[in-house]
CSV table of C-alpha atoms and ligand atoms in Angstrom, one decimal:
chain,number,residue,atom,x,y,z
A,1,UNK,CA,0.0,0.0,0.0
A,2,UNK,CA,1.0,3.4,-0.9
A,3,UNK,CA,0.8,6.9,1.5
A,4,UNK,CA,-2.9,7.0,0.2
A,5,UNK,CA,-3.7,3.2,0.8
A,6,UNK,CA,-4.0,2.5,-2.5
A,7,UNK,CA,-2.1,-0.8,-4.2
A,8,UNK,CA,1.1,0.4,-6.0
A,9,UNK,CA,1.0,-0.1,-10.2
A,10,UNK,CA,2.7,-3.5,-10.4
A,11,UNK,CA,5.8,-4.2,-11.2
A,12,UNK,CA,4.9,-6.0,-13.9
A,13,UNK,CA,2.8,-3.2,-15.7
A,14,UNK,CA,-0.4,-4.8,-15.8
A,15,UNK,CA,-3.2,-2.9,-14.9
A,16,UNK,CA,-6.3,-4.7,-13.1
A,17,UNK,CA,-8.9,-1.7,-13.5
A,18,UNK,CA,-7.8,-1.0,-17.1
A,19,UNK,CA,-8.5,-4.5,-17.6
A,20,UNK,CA,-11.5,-4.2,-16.0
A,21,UNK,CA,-13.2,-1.2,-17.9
A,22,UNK,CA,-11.8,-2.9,-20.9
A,23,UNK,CA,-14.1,-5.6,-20.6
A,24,UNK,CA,-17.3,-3.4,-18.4
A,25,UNK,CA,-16.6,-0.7,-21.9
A,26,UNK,CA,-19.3,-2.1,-24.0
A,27,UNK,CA,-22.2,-1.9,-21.3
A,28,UNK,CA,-21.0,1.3,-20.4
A,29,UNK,CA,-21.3,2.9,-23.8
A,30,UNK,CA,-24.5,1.3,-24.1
A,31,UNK,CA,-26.0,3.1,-21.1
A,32,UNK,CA,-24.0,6.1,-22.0
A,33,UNK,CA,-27.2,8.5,-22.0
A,34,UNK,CA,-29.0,6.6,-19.0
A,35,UNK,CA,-25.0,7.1,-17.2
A,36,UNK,CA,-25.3,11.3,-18.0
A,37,UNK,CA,-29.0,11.5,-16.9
A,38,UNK,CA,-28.2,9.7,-13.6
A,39,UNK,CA,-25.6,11.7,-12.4
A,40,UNK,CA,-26.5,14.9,-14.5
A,41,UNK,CA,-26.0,16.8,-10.5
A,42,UNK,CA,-22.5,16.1,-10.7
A,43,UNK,CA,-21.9,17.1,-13.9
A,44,UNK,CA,-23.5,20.4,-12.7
A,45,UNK,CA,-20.9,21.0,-9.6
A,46,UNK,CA,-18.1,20.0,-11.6
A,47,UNK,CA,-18.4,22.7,-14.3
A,48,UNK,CA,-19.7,25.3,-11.7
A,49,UNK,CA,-16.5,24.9,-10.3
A,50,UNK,CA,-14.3,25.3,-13.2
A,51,UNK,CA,-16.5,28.2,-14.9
A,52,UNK,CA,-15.1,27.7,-18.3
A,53,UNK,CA,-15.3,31.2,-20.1
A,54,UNK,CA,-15.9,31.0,-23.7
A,55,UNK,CA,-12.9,30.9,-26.2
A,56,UNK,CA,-10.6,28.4,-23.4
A,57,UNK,CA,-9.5,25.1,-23.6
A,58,UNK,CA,-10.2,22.5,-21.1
A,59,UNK,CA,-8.5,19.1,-20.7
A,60,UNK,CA,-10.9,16.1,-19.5
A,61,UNK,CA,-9.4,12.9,-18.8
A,62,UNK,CA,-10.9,9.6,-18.3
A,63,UNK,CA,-14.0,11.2,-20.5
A,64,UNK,CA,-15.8,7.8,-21.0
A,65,UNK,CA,-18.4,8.7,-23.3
A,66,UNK,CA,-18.4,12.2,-22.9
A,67,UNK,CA,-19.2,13.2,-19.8
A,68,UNK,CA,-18.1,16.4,-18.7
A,69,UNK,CA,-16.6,17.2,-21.8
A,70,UNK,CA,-19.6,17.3,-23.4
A,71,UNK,CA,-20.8,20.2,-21.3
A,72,UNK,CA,-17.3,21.5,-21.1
A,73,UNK,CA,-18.1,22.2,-25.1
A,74,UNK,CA,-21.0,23.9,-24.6
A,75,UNK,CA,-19.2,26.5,-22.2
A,76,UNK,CA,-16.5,27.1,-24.3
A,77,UNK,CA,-18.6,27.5,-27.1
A,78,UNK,CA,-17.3,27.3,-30.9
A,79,UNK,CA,-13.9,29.4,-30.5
A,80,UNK,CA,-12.9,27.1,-27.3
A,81,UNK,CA,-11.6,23.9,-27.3
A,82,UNK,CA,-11.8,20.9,-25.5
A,83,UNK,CA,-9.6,17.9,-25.2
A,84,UNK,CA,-11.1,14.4,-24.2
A,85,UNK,CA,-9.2,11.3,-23.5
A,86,UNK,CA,-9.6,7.8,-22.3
A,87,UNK,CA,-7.2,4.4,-21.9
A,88,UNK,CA,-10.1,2.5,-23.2
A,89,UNK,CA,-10.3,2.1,-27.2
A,90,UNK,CA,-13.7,1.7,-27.4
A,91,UNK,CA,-14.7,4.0,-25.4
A,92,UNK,CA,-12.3,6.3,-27.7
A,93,UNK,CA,-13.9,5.5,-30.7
A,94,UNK,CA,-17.2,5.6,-29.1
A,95,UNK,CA,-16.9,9.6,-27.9
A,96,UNK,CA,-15.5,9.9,-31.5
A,97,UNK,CA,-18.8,8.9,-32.7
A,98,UNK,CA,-21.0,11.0,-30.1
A,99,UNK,CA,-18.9,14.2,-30.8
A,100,UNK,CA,-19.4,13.7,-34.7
A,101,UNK,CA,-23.0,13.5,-34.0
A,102,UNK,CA,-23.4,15.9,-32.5
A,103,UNK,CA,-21.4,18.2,-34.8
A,104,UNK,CA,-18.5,19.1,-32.1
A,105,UNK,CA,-15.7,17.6,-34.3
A,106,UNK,CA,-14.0,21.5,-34.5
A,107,UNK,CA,-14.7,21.9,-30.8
A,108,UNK,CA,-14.0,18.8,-28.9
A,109,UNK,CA,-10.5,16.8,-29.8
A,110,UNK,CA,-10.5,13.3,-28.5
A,111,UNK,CA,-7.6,11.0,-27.6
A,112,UNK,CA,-7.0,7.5,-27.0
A,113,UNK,CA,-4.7,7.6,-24.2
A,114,UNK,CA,-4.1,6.4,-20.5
A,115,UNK,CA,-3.4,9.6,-17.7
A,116,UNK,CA,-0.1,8.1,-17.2
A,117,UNK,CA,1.0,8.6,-20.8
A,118,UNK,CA,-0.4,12.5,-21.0
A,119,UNK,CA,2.3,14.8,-22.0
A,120,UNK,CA,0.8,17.7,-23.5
A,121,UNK,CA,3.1,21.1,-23.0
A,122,UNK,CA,3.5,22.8,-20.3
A,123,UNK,CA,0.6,25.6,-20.4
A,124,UNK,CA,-1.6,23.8,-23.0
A,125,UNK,CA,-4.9,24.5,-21.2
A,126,UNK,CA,-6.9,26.9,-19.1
A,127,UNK,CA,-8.4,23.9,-16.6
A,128,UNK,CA,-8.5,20.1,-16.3
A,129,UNK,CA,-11.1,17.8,-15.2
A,130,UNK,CA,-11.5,14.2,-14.3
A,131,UNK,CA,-14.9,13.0,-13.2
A,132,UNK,CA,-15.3,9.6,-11.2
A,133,UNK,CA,-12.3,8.6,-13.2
A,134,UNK,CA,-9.4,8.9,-10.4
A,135,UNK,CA,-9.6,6.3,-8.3
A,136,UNK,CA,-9.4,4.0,-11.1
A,137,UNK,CA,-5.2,5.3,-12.0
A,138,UNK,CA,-2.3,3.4,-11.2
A,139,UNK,CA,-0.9,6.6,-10.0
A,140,UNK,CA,-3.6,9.0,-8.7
A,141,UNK,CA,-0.4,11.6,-7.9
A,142,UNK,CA,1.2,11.1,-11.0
A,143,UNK,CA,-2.1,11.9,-13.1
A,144,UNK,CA,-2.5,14.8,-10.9
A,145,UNK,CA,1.2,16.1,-11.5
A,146,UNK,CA,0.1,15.4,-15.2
A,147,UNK,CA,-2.6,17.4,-15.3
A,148,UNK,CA,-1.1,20.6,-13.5
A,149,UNK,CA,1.9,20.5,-15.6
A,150,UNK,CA,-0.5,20.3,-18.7
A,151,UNK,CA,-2.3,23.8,-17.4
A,152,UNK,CA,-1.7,27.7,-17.7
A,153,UNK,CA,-0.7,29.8,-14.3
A,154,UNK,CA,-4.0,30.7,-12.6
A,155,UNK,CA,-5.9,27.4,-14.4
A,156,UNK,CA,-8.0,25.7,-12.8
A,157,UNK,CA,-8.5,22.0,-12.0
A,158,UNK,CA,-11.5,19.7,-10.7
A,159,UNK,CA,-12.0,15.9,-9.6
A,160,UNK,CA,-14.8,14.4,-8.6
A,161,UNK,CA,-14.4,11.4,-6.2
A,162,UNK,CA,-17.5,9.3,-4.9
A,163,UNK,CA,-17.6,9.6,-1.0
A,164,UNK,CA,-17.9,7.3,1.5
A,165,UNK,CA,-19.9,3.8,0.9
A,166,UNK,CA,-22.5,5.2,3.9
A,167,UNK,CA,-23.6,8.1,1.8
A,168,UNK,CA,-23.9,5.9,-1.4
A,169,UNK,CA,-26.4,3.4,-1.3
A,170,UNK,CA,-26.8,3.7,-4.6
A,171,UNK,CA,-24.1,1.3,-5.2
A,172,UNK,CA,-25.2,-1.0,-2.4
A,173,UNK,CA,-28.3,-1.2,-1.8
A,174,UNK,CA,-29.3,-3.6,-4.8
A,175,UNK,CA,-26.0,-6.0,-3.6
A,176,UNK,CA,-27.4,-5.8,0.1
A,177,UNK,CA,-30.7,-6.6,-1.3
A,178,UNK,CA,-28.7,-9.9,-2.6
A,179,UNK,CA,-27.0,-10.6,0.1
A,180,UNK,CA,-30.0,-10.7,1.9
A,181,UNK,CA,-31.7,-13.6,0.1
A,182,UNK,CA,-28.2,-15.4,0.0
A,183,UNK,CA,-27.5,-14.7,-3.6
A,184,UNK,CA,-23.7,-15.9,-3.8
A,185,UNK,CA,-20.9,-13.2,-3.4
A,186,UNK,CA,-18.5,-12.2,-5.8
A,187,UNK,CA,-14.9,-11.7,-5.1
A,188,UNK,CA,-13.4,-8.6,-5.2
A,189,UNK,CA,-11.5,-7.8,-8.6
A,190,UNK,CA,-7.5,-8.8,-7.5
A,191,UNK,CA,-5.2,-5.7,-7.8
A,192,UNK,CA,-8.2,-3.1,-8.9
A,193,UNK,CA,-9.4,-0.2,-7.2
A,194,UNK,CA,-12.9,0.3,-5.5
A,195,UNK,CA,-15.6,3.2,-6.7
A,196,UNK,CA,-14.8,4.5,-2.8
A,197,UNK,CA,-11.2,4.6,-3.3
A,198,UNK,CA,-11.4,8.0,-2.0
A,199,UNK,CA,-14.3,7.8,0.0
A,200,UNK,CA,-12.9,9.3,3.3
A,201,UNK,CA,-12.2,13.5,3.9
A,202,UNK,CA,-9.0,14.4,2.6
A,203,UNK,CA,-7.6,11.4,0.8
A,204,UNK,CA,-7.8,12.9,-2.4
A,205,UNK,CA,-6.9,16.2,-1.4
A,206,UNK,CA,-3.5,15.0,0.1
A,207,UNK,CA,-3.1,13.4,-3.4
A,208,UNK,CA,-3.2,16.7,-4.8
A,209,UNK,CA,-1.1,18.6,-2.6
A,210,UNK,CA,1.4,15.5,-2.7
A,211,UNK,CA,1.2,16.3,-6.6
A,212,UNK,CA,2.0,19.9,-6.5
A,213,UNK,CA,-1.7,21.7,-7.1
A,214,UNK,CA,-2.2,24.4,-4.8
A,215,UNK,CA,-5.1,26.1,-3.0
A,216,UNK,CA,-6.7,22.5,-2.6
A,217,UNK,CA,-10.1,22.9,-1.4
A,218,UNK,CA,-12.2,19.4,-0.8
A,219,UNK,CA,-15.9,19.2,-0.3
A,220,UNK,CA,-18.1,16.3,0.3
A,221,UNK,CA,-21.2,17.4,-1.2
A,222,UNK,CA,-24.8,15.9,-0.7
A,223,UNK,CA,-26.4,15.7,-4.0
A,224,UNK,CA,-29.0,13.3,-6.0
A,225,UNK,CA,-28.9,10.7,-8.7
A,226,UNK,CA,-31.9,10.3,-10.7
A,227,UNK,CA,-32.5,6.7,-11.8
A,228,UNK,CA,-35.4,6.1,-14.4
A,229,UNK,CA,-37.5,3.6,-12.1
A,230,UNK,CA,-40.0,2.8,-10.4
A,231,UNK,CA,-39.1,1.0,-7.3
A,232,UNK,CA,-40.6,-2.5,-7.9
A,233,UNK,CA,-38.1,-2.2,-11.4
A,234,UNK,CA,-34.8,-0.9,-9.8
A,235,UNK,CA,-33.2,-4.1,-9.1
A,236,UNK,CA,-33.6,-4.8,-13.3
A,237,UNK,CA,-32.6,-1.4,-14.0
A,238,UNK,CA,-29.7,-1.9,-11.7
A,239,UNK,CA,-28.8,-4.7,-13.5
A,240,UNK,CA,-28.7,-3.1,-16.8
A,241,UNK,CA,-26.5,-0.3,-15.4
A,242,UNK,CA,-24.0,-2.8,-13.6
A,243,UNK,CA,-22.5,-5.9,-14.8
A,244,UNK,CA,-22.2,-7.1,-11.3
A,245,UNK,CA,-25.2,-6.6,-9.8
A,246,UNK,CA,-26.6,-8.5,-13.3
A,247,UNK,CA,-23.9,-11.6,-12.7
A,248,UNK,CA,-25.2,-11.9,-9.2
A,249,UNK,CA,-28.9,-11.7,-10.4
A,250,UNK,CA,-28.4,-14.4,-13.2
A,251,UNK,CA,-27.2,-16.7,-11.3
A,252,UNK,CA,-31.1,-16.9,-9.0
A,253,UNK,CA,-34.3,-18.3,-8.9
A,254,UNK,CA,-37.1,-16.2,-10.5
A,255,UNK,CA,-38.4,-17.1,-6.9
A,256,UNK,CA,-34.9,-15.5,-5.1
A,257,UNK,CA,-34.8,-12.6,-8.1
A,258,UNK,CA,-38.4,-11.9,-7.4
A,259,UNK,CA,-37.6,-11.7,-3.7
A,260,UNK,CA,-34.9,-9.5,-4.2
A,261,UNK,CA,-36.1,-7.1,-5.9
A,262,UNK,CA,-39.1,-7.1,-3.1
A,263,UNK,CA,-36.4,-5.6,-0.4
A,264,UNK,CA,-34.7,-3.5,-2.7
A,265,UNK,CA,-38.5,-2.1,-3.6
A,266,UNK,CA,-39.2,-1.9,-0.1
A,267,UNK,CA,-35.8,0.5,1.0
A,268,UNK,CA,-35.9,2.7,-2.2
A,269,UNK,CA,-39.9,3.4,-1.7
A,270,UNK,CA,-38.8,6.2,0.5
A,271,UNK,CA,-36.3,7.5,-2.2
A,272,UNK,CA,-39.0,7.4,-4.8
A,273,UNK,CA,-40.3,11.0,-6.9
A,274,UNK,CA,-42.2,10.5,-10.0
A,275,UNK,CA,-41.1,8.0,-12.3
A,276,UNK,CA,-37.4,8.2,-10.6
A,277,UNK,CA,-35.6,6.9,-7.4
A,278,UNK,CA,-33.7,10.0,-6.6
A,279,UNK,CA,-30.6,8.0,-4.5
A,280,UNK,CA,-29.2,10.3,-1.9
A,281,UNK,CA,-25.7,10.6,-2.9
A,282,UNK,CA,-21.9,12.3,-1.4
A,283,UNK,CA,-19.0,13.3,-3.7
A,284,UNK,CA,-15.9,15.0,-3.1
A,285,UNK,CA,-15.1,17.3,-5.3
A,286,UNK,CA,-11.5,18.5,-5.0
A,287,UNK,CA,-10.3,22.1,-6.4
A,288,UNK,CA,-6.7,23.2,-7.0
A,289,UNK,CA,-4.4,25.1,-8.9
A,290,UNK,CA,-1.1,24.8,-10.5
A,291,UNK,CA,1.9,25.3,-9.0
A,292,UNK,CA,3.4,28.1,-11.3
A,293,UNK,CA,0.1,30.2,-10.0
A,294,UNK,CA,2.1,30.7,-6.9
A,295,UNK,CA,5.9,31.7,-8.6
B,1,SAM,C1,-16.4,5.7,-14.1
B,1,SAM,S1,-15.8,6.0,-15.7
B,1,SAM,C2,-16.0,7.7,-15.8
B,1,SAM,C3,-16.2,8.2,-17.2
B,1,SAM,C4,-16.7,9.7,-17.3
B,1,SAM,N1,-15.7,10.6,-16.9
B,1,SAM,C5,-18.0,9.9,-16.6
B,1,SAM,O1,-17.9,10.5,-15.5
B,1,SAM,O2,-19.0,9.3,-17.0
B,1,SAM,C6,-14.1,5.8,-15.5
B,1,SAM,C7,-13.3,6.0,-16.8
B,1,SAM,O3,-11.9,5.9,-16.6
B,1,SAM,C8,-11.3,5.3,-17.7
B,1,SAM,N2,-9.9,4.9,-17.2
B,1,SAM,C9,-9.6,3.9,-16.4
B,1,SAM,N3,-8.3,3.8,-16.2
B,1,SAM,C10,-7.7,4.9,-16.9
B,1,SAM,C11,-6.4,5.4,-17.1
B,1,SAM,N4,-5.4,4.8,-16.6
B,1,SAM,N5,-6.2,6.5,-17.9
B,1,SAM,C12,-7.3,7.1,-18.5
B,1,SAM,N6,-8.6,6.6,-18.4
B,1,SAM,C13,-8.8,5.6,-17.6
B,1,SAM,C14,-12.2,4.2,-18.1
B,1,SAM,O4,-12.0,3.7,-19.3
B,1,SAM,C15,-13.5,4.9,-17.9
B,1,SAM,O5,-14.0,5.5,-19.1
């Protein structure tokens, strides 16, 4: 374990969560819109705190399928310009496709590329971002050194983390709702990072200030994510959105499935607003600057 906790990149360069989104990449893109709808709140804080200005250029890394580049774009409007990358191929090529379709080709620039292997010049952009993409690096420091470096004096950067697992039930509710009619576990992933890699106050801040960024601020912020269900449908929509909590359902009863998605009903009825459970939900969002703001 490093300073932060977190498993060192191993020596022998593979990388577990890579692997991991490599293979999760297709089911992703599929529910890319369904992805940007549920957790359009975050998208929100993120570009609230970077206020891009029309005309700049923003780096995003770890974009996915476009999200908060996307929005990035529409801040910078047509004389800005915004660079998305990911490690993944497909999910590459799949932003490709999105930003062609939605005619952004001149405005938003994507690249195929893992955080560790950024090296754009010093004082390429105006701000960086990374949104739930972080805890998934070999070398959360490293990226964050990357990103600085890669940013003007007086730029602006932005993560978003997922807090801690007690303010998230969206991600564990529907596997407590298994556990609870005995569907069998499944091991962790060996060598790969959690979603609540950061989870608790500060970890990702010291990150950052271990990387150089200055004025780090960190706030855990309360906010919503809006999941199109009703709640006697959440453990199937669940299962659409995550390939674990689908390989855990698959493996039931219709009788244990059913029953399952009876308790997982029962605990989101209170979370339920019109045609949406609106899960109660805490990310960090950590704020810096580059170092050269200070010189
Ligand atoms: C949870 S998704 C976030 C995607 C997008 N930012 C969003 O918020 O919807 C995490 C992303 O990190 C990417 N990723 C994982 N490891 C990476 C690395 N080492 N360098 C760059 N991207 C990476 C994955 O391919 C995936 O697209």
């Amino acid at each position: 374990m490093n300073m932060n906790g977190q498993s060192p990149p191993r020596s022998d360069g593979s990388d577990p969560d890579l692997e991991s989104w490599q293979q999760s990449a297709a089911k992703w893109i599929e529910q890319g819109d369904r992805i940007a709808e549920v957790t359009g709140e975050a998208t929100t804080l993120l570009i609230e705190a970077l206020d891009p200005q029309p005309g700049e250029r923003f780096l995003d890394v770890a974009s996915g399928v476009g999200d908060p580049a996307f929005s990035l774009a529409d801040r910078v409007g047509p004389h800005g310009r915004v660079v998305a990358t990911d490690a993944v191929a497909a999910m590459a090529e799949a932003l490709r496709s999105r930003v062609a379709a939605r005619g952004l080709a001149d405005r938003v620039e994507v690249h195929h590329v893992a955080v560790q292997e950024l090296s754009f010049p010093p004082d390429s952009f105006d701000g960086a971002s990374c949104r739930f993409g972080v805890m998934f690096f070999p070398d959360p420091a490293d990226a964050c050194r990357r990103l600085a470096r890669s940013v003007r004096a007086g730029g602006r950067m932005a993560l978003l983390a997922w807090g801690p697992k007690q303010g998230n039930p969206y991600f564990t509710c529907a596997m407590g709702a298994l556990d609870d009619v005995g569907a069998p576990e499944l091991g962790p992933v060996p060598g790969s990072h959690g979603v609540f890699e950061f989870g608790e106050p500060g970890q990702l801040a010291s990150v950052c200030r271990a990387a150089g960024w200055r004025e780090v601020d960190d706030r855990l912020v309360d906010l919503r994510l809006w999941v199109e269900a009703e709640p006697a449908g959440l453990l199937e929509a669940q299962a659409r959105i995550s390939d674990r909590v689908r390989e855990r359902c698959d493996g039931l009863t219709p009788a244990t499935r059913a029953r399952a998605a009876g308790r997982l009903a029962k605990q989101a009825e209170v979370w339920a607003r019109e045609g949406h459970i609106a899960f109660p939900a805490q990310v960090h969002l950590v704020t810096g600057r580059p170092w050269q703001a200070c010189t």
